[in-house]
PDB file of C-alpha atoms in Angstrom:
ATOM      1  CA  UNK N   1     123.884 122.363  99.807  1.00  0.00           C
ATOM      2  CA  UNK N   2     124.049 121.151 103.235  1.00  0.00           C
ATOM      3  CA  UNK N   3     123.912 122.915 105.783  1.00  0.00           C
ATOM      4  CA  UNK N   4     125.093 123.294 109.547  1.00  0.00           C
ATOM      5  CA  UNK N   5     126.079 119.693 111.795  1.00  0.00           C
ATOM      6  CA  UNK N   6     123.081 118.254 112.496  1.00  0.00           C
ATOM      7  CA  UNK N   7     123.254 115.267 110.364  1.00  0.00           C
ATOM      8  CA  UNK N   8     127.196 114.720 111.212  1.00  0.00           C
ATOM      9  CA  UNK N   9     128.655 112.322 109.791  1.00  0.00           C
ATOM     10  CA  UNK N  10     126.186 111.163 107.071  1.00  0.00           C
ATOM     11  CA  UNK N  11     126.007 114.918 105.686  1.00  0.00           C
ATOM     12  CA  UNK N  12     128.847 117.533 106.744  1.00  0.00           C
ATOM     13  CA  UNK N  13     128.575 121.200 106.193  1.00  0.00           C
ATOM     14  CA  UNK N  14     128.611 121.956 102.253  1.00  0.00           C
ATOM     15  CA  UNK N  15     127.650 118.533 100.940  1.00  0.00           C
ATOM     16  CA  UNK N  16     125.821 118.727  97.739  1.00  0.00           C
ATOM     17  CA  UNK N  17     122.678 116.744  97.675  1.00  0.00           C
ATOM     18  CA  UNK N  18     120.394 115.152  94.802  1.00  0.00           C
ATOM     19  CA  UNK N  19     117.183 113.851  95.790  1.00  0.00           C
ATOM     20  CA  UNK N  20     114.109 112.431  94.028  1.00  0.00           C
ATOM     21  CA  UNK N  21     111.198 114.864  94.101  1.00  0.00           C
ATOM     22  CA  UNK N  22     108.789 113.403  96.804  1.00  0.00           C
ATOM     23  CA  UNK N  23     105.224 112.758  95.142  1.00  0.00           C
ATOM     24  CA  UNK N  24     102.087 111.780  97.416  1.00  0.00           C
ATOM     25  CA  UNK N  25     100.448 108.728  97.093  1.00  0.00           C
ATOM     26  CA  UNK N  26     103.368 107.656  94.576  1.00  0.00           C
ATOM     27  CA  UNK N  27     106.604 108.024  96.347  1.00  0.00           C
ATOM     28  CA  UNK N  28     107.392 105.553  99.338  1.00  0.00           C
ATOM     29  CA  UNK N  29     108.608 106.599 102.777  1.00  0.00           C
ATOM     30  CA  UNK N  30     110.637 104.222 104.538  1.00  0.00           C
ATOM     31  CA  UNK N  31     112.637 104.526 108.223  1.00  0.00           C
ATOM     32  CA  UNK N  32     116.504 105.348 107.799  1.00  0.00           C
ATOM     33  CA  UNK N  33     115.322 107.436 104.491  1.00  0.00           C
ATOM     34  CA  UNK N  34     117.008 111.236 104.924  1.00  0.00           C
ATOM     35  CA  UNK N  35     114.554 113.863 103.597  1.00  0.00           C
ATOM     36  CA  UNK N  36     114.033 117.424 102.621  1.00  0.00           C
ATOM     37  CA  UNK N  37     110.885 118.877 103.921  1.00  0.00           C
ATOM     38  CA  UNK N  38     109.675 122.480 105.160  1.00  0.00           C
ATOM     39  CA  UNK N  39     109.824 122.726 108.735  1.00  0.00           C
ATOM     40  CA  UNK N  40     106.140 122.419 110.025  1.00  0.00           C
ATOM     41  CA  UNK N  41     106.479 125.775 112.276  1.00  0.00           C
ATOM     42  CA  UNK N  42     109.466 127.965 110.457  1.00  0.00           C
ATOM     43  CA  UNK N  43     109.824 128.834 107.327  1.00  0.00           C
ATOM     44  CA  UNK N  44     113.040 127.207 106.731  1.00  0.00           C
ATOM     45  CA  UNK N  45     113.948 123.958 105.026  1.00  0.00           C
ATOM     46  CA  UNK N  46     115.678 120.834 106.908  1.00  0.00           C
ATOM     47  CA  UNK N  47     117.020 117.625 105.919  1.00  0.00           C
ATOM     48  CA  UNK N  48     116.609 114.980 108.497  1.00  0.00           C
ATOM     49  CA  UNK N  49     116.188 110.718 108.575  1.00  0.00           C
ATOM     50  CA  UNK N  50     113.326 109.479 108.749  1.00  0.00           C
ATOM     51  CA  UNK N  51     112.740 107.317 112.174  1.00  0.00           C
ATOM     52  CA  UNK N  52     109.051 106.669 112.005  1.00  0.00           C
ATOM     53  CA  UNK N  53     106.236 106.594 108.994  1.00  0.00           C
ATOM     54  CA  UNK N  54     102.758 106.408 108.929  1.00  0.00           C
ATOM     55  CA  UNK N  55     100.201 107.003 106.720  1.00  0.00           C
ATOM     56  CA  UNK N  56     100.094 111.028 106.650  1.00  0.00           C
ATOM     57  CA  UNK N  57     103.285 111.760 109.120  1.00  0.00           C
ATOM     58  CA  UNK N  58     106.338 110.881 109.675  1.00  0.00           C
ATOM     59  CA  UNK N  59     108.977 111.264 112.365  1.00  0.00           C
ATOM     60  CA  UNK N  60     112.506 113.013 112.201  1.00  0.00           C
ATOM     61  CA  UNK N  61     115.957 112.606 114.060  1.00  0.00           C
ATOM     62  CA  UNK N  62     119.071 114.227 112.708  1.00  0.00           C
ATOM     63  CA  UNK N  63     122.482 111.720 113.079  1.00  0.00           C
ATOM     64  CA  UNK N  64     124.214 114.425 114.903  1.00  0.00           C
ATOM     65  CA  UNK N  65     121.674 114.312 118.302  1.00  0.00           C
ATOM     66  CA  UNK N  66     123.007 116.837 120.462  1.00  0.00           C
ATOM     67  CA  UNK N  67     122.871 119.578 117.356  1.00  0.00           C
ATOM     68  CA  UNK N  68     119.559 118.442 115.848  1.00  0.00           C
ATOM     69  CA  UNK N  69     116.580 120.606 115.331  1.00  0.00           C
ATOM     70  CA  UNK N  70     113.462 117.272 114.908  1.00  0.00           C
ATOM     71  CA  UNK N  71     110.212 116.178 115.885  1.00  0.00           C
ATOM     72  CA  UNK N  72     111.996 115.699 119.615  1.00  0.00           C
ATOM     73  CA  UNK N  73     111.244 119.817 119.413  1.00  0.00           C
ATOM     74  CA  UNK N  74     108.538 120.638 116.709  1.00  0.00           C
ATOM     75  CA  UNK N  75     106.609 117.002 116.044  1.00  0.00           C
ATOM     76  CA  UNK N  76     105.741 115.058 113.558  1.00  0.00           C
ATOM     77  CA  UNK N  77     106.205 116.571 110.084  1.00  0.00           C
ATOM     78  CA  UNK N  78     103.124 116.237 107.797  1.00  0.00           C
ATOM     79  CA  UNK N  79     103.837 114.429 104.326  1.00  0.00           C
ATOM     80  CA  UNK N  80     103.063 117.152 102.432  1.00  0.00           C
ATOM     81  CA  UNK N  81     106.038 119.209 104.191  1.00  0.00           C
ATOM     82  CA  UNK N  82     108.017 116.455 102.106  1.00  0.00           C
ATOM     83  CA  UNK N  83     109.978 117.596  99.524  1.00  0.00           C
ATOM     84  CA  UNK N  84     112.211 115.068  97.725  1.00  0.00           C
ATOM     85  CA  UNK N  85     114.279 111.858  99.309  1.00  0.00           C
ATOM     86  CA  UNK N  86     117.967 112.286  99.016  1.00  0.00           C
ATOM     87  CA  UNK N  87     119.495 110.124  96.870  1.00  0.00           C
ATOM     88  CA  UNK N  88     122.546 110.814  96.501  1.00  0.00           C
ATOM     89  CA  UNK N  89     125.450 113.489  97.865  1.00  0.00           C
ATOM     90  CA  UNK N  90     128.573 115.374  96.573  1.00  0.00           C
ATOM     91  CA  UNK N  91     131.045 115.843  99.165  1.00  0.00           C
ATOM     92  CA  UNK N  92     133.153 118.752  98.399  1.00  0.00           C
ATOM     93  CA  UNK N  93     137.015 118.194  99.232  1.00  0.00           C
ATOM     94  CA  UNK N  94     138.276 121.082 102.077  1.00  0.00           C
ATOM     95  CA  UNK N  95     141.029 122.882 100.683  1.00  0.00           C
TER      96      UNK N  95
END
């Protein structure tokens, strides 16, 4: 479940997401592509599109700028930090 505003307005606060599980050396990375990965310096987990690949790292931005923690503040994130590509979302209607 998303969450927080960072990637405002492709994923809002309690979004649902479905990803594919990312698999090194079989799974391709492409720019635009939002991903789950573990933050490289916190032990917290982050969903984020892609801006940048190459062959062992790849570059973050979230949609929502001004309220995005990316690689402007921690770098680029390591593939194996990667944990699936979302595929999909469930947006959950406000009541």
């Amino acid at each position: 479940m998303v969450s927080g505003d960072s990637m405002l307005p492709s994923l809002e606060e309690g979004d649902i997401v479905f990803f594919k599980e990312y698999k090194k050396n079989k799974s391709r990375l492409k720019n635009r592509q939002i991903v789950i990965f573990n933050h490289p310096l916190k032990n917290k987990t982050l969903i984020k599109r892609i801006i940048s690949v190459n062959q062992n790292n790849i570059e973050v931005l979230g949609d929502n700028i001004e309220f995005s923690e990316d690689s402007k503040k921690f770098g680029l994130v390591n593939n194996e930090k990667i944990i699936g590509i979302i595929t999909s979302k469930l947006m959950i209607p406000k009541l």
